[in-house]
CSV table of C-alpha atoms in Angstrom, one decimal:
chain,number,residue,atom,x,y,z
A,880,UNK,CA,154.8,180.3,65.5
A,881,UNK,CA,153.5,178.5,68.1
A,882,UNK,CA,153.9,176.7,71.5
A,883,UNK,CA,155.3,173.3,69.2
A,884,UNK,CA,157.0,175.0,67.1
A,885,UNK,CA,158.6,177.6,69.9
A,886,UNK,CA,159.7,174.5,72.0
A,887,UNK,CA,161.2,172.7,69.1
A,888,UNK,CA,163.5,175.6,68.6
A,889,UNK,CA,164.4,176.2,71.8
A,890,UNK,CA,165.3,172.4,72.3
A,891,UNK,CA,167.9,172.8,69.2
A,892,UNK,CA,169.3,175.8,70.4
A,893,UNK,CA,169.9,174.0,73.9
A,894,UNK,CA,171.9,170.8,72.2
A,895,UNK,CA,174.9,172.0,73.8
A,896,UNK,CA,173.7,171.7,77.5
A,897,UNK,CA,173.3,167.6,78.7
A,898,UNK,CA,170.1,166.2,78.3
A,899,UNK,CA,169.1,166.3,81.5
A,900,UNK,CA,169.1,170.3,81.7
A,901,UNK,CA,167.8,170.7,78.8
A,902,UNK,CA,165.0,168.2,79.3
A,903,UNK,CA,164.1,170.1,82.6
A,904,UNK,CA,164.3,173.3,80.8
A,905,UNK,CA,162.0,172.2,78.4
A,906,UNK,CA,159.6,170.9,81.1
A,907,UNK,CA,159.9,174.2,83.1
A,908,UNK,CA,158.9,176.0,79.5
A,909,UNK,CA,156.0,173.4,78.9
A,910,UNK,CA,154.3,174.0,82.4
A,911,UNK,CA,154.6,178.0,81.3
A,912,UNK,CA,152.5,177.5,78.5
A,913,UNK,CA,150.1,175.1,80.4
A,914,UNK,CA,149.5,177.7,83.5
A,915,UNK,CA,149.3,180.8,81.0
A,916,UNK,CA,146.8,178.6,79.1
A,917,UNK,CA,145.4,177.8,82.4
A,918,UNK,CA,145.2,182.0,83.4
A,919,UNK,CA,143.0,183.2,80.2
A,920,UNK,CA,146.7,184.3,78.6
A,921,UNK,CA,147.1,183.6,74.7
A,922,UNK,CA,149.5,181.3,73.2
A,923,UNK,CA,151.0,184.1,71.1
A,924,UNK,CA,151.1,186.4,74.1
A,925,UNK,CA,153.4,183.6,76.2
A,926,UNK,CA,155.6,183.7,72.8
A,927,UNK,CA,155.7,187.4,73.0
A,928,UNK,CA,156.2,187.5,76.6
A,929,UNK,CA,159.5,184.9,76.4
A,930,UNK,CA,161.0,187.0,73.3
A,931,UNK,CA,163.0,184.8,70.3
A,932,UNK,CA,163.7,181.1,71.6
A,933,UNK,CA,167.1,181.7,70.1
A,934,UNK,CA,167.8,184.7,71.9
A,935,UNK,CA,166.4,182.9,75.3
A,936,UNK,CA,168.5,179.9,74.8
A,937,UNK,CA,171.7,181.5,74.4
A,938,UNK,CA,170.9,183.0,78.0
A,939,UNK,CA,170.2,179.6,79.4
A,940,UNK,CA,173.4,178.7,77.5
A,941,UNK,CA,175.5,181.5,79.0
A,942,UNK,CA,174.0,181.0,82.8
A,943,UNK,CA,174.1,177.3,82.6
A,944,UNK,CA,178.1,178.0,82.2
C-alpha cells in the first residue's frame, strides 16, 4: 500500500464524519506524509508508524463523537 492508496481508505472509512472534519483530517494526514518525506523517513515506515487506516479511522470516528 501506499500514501494514495492509505489516504483513499482512510477518507471512506471517515464518510460518517461532515466533510469539513474529514477534509481537515485528511489534510493533517497529507502534511504527515510530506514532513516524514521531508525528515529521510520512508513511505512504508509512515504507513507502519499510523497502523491500519481502518483501525485509525474508527478512533477518529469514536473521538470525533
Amino acid at each position: 500500500m501506499n500514501r494514495n492508496q492509505y489516504l483513499n481508505i482512510l477518507e471512506k472509512n471517515l464518510r460518517s464524519l461532515k466533510k469539513e472534519e474529514t477534509d481537515d483530517i485528511l489534510q493533517d494526514f497529507t502534511e504527515y506524509f510530506e514532513v516524514g518525506l521531508e525528515r529521510g523517513r520512508a513511505e512504508q515506515e509512515l504507513i507502519a508508524s499510523l497502523g491500519n487506516p481502518g483501525t485509525l479511522a474508527r478512533q477518529i470516528r469514536f473521538e470525533s463523537y
